[in-house]
GROMACS .gro file of C-alpha atoms in nm:
model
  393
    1UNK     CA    1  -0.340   0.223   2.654
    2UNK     CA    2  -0.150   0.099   2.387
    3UNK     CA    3  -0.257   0.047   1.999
    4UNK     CA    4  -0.049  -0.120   1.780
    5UNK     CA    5  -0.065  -0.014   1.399
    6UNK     CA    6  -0.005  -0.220   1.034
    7UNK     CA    7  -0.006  -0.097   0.718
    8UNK     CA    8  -0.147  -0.313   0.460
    9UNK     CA    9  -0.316  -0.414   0.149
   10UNK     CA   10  -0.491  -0.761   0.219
   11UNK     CA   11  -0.533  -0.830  -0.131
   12UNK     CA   12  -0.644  -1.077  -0.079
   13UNK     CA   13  -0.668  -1.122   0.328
   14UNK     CA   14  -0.484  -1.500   0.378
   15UNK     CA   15  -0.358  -1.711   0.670
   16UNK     CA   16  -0.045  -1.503   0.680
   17UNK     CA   17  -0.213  -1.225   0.728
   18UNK     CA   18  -0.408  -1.419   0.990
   19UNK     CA   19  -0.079  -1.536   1.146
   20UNK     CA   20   0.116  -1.227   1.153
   21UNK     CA   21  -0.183  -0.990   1.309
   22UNK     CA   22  -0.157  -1.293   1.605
   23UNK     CA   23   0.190  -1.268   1.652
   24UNK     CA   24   0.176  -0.832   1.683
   25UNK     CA   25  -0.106  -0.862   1.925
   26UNK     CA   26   0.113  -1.117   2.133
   27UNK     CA   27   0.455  -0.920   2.073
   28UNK     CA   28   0.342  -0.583   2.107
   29UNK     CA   29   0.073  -0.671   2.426
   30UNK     CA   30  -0.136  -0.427   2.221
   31UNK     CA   31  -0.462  -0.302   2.412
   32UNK     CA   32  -0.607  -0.271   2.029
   33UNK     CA   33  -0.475  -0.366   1.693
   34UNK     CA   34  -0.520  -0.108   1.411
   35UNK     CA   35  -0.496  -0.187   1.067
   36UNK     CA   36  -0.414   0.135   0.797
   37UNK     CA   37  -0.507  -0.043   0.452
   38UNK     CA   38  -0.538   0.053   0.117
   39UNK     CA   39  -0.891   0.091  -0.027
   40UNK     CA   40  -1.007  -0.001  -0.390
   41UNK     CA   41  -0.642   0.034  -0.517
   42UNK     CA   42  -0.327  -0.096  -0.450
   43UNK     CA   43   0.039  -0.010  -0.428
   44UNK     CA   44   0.066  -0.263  -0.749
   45UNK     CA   45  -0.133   0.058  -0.916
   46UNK     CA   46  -0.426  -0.219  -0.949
   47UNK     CA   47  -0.761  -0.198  -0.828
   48UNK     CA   48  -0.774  -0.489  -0.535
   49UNK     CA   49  -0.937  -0.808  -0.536
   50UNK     CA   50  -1.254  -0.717  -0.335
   51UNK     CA   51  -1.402  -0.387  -0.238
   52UNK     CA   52  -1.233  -0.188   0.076
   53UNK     CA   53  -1.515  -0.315   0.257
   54UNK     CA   54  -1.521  -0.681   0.214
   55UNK     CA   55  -1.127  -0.651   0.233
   56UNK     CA   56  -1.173  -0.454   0.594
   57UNK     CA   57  -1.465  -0.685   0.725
   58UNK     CA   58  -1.186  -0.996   0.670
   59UNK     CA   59  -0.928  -0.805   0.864
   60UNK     CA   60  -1.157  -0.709   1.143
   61UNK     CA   61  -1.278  -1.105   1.103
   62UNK     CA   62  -0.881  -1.210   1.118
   63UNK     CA   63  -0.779  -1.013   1.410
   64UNK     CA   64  -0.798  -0.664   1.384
   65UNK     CA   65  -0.988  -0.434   1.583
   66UNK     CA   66  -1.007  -0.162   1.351
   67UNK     CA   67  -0.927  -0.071   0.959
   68UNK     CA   68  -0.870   0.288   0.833
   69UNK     CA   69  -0.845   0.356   0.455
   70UNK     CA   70  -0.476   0.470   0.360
   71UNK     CA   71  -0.611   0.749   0.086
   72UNK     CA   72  -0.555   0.640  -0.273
   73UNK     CA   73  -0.334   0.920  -0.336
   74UNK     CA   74  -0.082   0.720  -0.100
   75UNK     CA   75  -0.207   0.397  -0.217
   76UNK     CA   76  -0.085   0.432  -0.582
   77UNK     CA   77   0.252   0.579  -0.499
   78UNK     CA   78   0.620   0.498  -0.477
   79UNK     CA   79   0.716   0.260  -0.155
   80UNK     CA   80   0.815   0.569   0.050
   81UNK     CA   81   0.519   0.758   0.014
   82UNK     CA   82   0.288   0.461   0.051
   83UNK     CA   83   0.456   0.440   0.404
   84UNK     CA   84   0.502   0.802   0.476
   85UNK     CA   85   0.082   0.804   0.404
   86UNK     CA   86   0.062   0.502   0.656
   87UNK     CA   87   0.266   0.601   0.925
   88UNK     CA   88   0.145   0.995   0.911
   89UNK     CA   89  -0.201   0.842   1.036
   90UNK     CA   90  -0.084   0.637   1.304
   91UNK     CA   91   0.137   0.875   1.456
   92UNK     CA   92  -0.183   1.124   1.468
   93UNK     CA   93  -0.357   0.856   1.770
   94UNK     CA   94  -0.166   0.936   2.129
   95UNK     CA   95  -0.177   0.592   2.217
   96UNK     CA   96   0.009   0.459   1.884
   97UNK     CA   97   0.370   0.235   2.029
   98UNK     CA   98   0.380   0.019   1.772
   99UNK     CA   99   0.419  -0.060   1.397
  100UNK     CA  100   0.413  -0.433   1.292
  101UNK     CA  101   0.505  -0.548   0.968
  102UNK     CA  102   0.593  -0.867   0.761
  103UNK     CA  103   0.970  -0.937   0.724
  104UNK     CA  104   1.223  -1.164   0.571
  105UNK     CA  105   1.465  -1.087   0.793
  106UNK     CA  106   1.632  -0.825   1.047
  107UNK     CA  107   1.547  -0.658   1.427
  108UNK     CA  108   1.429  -0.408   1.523
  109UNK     CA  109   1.757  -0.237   1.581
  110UNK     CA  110   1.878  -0.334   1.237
  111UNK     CA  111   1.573  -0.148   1.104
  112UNK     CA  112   1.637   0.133   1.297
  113UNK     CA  113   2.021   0.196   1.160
  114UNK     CA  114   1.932   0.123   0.848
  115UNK     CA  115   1.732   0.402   0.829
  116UNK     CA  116   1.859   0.628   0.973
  117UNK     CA  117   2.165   0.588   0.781
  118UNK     CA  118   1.950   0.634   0.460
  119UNK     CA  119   1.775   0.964   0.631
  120UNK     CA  120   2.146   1.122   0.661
  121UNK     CA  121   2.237   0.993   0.355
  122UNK     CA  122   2.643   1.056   0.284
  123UNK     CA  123   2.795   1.271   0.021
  124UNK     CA  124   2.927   0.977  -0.079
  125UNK     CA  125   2.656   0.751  -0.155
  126UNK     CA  126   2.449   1.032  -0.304
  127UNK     CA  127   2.736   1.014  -0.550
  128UNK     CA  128   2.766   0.657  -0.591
  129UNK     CA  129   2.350   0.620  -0.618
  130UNK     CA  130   2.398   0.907  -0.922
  131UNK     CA  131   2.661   0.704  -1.060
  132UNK     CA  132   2.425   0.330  -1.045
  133UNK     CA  133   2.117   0.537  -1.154
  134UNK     CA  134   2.332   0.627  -1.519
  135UNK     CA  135   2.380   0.265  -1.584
  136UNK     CA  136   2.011   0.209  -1.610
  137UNK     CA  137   1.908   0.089  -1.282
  138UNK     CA  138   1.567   0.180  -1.095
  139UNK     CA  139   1.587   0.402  -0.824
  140UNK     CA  140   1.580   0.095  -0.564
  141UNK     CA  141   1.792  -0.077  -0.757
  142UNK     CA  142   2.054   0.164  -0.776
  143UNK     CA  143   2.026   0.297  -0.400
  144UNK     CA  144   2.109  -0.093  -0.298
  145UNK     CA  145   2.443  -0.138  -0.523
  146UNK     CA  146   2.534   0.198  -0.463
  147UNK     CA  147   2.549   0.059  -0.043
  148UNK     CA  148   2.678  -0.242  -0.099
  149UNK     CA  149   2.971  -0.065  -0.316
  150UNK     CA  150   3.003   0.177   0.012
  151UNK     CA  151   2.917  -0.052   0.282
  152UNK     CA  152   2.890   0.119   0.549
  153UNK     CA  153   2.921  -0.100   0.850
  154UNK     CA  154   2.557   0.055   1.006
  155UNK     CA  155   2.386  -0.090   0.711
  156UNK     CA  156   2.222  -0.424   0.735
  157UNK     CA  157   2.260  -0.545   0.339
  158UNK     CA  158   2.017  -0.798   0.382
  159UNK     CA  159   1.734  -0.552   0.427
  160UNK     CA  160   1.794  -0.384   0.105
  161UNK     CA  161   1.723  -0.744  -0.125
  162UNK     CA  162   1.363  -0.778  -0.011
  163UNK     CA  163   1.028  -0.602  -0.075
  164UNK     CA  164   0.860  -0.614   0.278
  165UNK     CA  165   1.248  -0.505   0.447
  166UNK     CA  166   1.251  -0.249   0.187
  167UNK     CA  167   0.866  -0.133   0.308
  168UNK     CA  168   0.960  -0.188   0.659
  169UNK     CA  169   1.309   0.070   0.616
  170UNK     CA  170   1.061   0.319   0.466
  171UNK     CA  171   0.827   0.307   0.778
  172UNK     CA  172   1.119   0.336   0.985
  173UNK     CA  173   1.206   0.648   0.818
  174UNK     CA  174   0.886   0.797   0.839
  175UNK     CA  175   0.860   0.748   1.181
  176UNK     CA  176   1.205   0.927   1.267
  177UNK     CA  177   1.046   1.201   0.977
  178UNK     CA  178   0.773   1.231   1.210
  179UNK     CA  179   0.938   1.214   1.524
  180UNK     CA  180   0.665   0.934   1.653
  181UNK     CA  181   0.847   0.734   1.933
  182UNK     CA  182   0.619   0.408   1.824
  183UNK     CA  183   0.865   0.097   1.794
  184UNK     CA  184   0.888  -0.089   1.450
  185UNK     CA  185   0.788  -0.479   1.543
  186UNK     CA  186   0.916  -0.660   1.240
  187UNK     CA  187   0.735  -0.982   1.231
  188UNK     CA  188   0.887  -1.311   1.052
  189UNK     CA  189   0.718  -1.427   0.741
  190UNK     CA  190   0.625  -1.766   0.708
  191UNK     CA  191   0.557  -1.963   0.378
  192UNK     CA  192   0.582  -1.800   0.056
  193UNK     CA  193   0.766  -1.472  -0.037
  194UNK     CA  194   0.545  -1.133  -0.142
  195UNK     CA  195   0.648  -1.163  -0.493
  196UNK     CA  196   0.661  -1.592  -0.461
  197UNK     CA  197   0.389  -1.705  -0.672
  198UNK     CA  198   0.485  -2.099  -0.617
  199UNK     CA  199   0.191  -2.257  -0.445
  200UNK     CA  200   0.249  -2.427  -0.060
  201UNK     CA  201   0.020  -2.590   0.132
  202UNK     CA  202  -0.115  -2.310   0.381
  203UNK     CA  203   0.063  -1.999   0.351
  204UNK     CA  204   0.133  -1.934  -0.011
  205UNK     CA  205   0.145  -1.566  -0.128
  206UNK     CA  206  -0.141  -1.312  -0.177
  207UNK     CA  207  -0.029  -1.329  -0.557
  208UNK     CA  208   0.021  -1.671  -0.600
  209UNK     CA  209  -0.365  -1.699  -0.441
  210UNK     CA  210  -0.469  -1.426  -0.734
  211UNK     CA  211  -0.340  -1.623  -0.997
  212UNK     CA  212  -0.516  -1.907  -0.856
  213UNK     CA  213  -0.821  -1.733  -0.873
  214UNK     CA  214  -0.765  -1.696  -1.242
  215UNK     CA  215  -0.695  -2.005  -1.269
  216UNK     CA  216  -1.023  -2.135  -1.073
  217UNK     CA  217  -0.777  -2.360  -0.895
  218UNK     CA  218  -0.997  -2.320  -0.605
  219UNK     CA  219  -0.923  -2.615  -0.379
  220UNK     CA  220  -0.554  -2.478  -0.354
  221UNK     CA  221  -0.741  -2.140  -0.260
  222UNK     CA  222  -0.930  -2.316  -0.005
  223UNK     CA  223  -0.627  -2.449   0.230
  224UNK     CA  224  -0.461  -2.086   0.208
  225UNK     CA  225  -0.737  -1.820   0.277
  226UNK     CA  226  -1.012  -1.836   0.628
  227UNK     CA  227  -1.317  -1.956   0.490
  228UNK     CA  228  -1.495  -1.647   0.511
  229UNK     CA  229  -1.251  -1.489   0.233
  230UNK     CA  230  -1.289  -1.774   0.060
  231UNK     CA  231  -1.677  -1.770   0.002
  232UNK     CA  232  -1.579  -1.458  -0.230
  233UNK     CA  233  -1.279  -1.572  -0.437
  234UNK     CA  234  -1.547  -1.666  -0.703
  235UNK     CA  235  -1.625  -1.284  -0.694
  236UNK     CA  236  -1.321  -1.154  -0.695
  237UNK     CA  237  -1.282  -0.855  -0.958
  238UNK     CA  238  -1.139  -0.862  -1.339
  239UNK     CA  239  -0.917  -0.543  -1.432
  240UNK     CA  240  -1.033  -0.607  -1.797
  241UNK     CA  241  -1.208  -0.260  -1.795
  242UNK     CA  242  -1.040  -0.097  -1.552
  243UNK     CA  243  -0.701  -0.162  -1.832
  244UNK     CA  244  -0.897  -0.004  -2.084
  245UNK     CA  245  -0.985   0.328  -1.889
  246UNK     CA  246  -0.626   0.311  -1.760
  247UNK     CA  247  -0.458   0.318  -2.092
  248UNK     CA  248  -0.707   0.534  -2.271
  249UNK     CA  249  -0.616   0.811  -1.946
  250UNK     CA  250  -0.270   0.831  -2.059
  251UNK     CA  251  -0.332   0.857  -2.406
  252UNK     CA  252  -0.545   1.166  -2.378
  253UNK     CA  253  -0.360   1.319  -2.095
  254UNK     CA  254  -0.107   1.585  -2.229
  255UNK     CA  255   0.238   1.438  -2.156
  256UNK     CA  256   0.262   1.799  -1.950
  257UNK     CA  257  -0.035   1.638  -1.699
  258UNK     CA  258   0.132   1.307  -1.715
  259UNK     CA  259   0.491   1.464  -1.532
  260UNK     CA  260   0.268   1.588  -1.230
  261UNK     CA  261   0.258   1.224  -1.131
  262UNK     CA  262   0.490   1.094  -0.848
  263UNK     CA  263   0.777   0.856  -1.021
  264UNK     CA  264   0.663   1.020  -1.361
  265UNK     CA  265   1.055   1.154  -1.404
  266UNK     CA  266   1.311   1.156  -1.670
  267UNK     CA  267   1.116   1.178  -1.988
  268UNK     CA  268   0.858   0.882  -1.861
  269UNK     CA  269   0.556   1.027  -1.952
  270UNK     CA  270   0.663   1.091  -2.337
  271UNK     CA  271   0.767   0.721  -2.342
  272UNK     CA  272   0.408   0.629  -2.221
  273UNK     CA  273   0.252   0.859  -2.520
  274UNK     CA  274   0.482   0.717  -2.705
  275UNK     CA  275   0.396   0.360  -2.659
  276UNK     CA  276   0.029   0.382  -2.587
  277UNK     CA  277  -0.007   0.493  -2.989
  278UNK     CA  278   0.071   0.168  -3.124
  279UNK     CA  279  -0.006  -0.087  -2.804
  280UNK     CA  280  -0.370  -0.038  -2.720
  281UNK     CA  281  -0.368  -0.348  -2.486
  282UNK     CA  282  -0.276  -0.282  -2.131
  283UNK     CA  283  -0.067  -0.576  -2.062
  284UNK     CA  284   0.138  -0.539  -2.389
  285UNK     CA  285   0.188  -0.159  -2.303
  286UNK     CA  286   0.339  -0.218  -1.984
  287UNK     CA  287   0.562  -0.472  -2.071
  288UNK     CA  288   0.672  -0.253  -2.358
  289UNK     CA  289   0.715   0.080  -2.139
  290UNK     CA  290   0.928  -0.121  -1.879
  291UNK     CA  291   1.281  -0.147  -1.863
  292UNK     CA  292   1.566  -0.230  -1.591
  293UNK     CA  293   1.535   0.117  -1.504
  294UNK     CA  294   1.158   0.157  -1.511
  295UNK     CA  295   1.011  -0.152  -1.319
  296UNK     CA  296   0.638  -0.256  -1.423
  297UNK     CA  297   0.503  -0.197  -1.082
  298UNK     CA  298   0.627   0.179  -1.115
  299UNK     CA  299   0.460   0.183  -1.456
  300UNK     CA  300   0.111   0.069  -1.329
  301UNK     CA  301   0.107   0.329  -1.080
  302UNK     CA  302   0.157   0.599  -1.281
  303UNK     CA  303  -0.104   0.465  -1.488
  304UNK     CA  304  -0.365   0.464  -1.163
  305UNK     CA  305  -0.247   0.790  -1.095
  306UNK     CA  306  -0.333   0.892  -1.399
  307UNK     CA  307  -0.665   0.743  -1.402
  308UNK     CA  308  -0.741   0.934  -1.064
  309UNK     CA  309  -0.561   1.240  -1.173
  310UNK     CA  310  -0.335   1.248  -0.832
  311UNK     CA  311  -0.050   1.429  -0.921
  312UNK     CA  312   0.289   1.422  -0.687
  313UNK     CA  313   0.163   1.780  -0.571
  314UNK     CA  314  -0.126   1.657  -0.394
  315UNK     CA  315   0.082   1.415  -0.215
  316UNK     CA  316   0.349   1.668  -0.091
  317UNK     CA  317   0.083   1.861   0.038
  318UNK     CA  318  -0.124   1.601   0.226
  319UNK     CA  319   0.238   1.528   0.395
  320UNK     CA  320   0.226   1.894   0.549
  321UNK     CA  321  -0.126   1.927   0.649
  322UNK     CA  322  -0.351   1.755   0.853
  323UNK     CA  323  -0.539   1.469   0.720
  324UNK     CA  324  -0.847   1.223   0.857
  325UNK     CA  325  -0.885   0.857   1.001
  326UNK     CA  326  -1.141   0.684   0.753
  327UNK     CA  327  -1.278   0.406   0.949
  328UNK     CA  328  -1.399   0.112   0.737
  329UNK     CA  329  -1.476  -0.179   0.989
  330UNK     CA  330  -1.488  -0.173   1.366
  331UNK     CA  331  -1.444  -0.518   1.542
  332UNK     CA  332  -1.814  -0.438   1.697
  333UNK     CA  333  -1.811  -0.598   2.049
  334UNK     CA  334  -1.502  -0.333   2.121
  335UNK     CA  335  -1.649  -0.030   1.886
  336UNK     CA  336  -1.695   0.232   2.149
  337UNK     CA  337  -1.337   0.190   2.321
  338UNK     CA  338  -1.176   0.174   2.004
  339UNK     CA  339  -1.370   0.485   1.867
  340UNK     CA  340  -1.304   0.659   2.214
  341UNK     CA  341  -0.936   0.596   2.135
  342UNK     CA  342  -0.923   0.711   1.768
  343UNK     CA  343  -1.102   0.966   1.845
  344UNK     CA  344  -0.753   1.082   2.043
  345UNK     CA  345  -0.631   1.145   1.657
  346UNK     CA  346  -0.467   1.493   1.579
  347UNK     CA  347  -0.765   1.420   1.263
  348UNK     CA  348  -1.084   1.426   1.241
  349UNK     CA  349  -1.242   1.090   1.226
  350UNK     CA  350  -1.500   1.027   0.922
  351UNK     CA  351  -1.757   0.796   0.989
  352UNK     CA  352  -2.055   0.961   0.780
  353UNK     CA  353  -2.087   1.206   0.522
  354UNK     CA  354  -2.139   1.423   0.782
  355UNK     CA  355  -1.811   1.419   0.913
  356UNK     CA  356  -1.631   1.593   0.592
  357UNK     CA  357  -1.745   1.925   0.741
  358UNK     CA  358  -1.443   1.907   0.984
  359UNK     CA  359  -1.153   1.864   0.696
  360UNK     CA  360  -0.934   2.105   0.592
  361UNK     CA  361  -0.886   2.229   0.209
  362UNK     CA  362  -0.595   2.002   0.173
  363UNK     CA  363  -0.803   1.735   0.324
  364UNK     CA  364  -1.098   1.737   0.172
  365UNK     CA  365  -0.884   1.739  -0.185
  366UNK     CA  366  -0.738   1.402  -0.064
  367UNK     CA  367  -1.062   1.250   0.021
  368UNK     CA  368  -1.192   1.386  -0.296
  369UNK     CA  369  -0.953   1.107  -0.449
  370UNK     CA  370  -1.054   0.826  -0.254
  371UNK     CA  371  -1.434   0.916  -0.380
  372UNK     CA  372  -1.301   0.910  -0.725
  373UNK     CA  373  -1.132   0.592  -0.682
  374UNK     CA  374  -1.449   0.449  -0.524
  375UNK     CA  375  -1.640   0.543  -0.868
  376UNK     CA  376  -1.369   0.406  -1.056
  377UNK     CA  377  -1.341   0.086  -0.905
  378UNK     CA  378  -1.753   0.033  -0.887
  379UNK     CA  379  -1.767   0.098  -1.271
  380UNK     CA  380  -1.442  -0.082  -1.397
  381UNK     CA  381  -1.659  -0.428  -1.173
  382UNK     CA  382  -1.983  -0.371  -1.157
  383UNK     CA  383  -1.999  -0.387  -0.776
  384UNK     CA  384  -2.159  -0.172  -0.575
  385UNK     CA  385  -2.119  -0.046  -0.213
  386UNK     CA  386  -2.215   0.250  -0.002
  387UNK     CA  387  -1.926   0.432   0.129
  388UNK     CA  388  -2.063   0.637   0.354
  389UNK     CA  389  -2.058   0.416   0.652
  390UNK     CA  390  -1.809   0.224   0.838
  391UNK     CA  391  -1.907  -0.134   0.917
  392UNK     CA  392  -1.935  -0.319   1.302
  393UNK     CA  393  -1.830  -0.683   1.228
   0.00000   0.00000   0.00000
């Protein structure tokens, strides 16, 4: 049997997302396609769109045969812990041989070298990354100018320029971290970019389609999402309150809690206190805290973090011990095969309440998180939804 895994956010679920679940069911000649997605937050440090539920029934509805929560803690973090989180789930199932992904260029074998020239990272380029990262440059930033001053001919430069390569380098890494023999697929993207917020005809970006949605520019909406996503873009969630919880957390945490928090380095967290004093509005703060060196989508992370009091700790830890496969939707027809299969897992799988019973202290910390997040999310919009059961679509 073979499963093939992608690690995602669907936020919101689109025809790209449609198109490039086809394509790794047709590459990989999958037996069953298994999505790992974040639930009520999002690597943008944002609580998503729709609920985890809604967001898994579309997947399921698109293509999938199966969605697992990625656990907030993961969700909210840095690009290579969001796909250390993702890949240390897959690589718990026996039958796992393949990771799909979105990209804007490369193979598989590019990938592959890539990474593992960034696992084994050079003397040199530690050097020359220490060197960029004085000038003022983020962390990615300065890793990427630091190769492309080096250039070392296993490198492919092109990866290093775009968010989904970057992503899809990361899971790379984590699988060779792992030692899971599953092959990377990277699939082409078609249409708009992940940051592109220009609007196309059919396959326009999940931000672009957010905007939109703000915009109540819903015929546009309409020709880029499956109609069954798009009988809930009127419902789709405001952050207004979730801003003001976020920026009153950081203004009461002690700048000591603050520096627990993954990417929280360097003196961040008294720039945040700093800030948050005199710039009580969450948009104005964030554009005020960032800088070339400290990007806004590292600053709205910290910021969830902080909200859900996940410190870098917790993380770590969760990367040492062994976790649990959440299952939020189950393509229904093949539940019982697919369950039989996941059931393989290393992890427990939680279904039902029931189920926690079987986690381990580290665990059951983790999954504390994800109920905190689900409280969160439910009071910051209102909505309500019972997490306690997976859904058969």
């Amino acid at each position: 049997m073979k499963i093939c895994g992608v690690i995602c956010e669907y936020n919101p679920f689109h025809n790209g997302h449609k198109y490039m679940l086809d394509r790794a069911r047709e590459q990989s000649g999958c037996d069953f396609l298994v999505c790992v997605m974040s639930g009520n937050f999002t690597q943008r440090g944002e609580p998503a769109v729709s609920d985890k539920f809604s967001r898994a029934e579309y997947a399921v509805r698109g293509g999938a045969d199966a969605v697992i929560e990625l656990p907030a803690a993961f969700a909210v973090s840095p690009a290579e812990l969001f796909a250390k989180g993702g890949v240390k789930l897959l690589s718990s199932i026996p039958d796992f041989t393949a990771l799909a992904f979105g990209a804007e260029s490369g193979t598989a074998q590019s990938f592959a070298a890539t990474a593992r020239a960034l696992s084994e990272e050079s003397r040199e380029l530690k050097a020359a990354v220490k060197e960029k990262l004085k000038t003022g440059l983020s962390p990615v930033r300065a890793r990427a100018e630091a190769l492309e001053q080096i250039s070392p001919p296993e490198v492919d430069m092109d990866l290093l320029n775009s968010p989904n390569n970057i992503l899809g380098i990361e899971y790379q890494k984590a699988l060779f971290q792992f030692e899971c023999g599953a092959q990377i697929l990277p699939i082409p993207r078609v249409g708009a970019g992940y940051t592109d917020t220009k609007q196309y005809a059919d396959y326009s970006s999940a931000a672009a389609i957010r905007k939109a949605a703000e915009d109540k520019k819903y015929r546009f909406i309409r020709r880029n999402v499956p109609e069954y996503v798009f009988r809930d873009v009127k419902n789709f969630t405001s952050p207004a309150l979730y801003e003001k919880i976020a920026v009153y957390s950081v203004m009461s945490k002690p700048a000591s809690e603050l520096k627990k928090i993954a990417d929280c380095t360097e003196g961040l967290e008294n720039r945040i206190q700093a800030l948050a004093k005199d710039n009580p509005d969450y948009g104005a703060l964030i554009e005020k805290i960032t800088t070339k060196r400290y990007i806004s989508s590292r600053i709205r992370r910290i910021f969830a973090a902080s909200v859900l009091n996940i410190t870098e700790e917790l993380i770590r830890q969760s990367l040492k011990n062994k976790l649990y496969l959440k299952i939020l939707a189950v393509n229904r027809e093949k539940a019982a095969d697919i369950l039989a299969a996941l059931k393989k897992s290393q992890f427990p799988l939680i279904a039902r309440r029931s189920d926690l019973a079987e986690l381990s202290k580290t665990a059951q910390a983790l999954i504390e998180k994800d109920f905190q997040a689900n409280e969160v999310y439910q009071l910051a919009t209102g909505k309500k939804f019972n997490d306690n059961a997976m859904r058969l679509v």
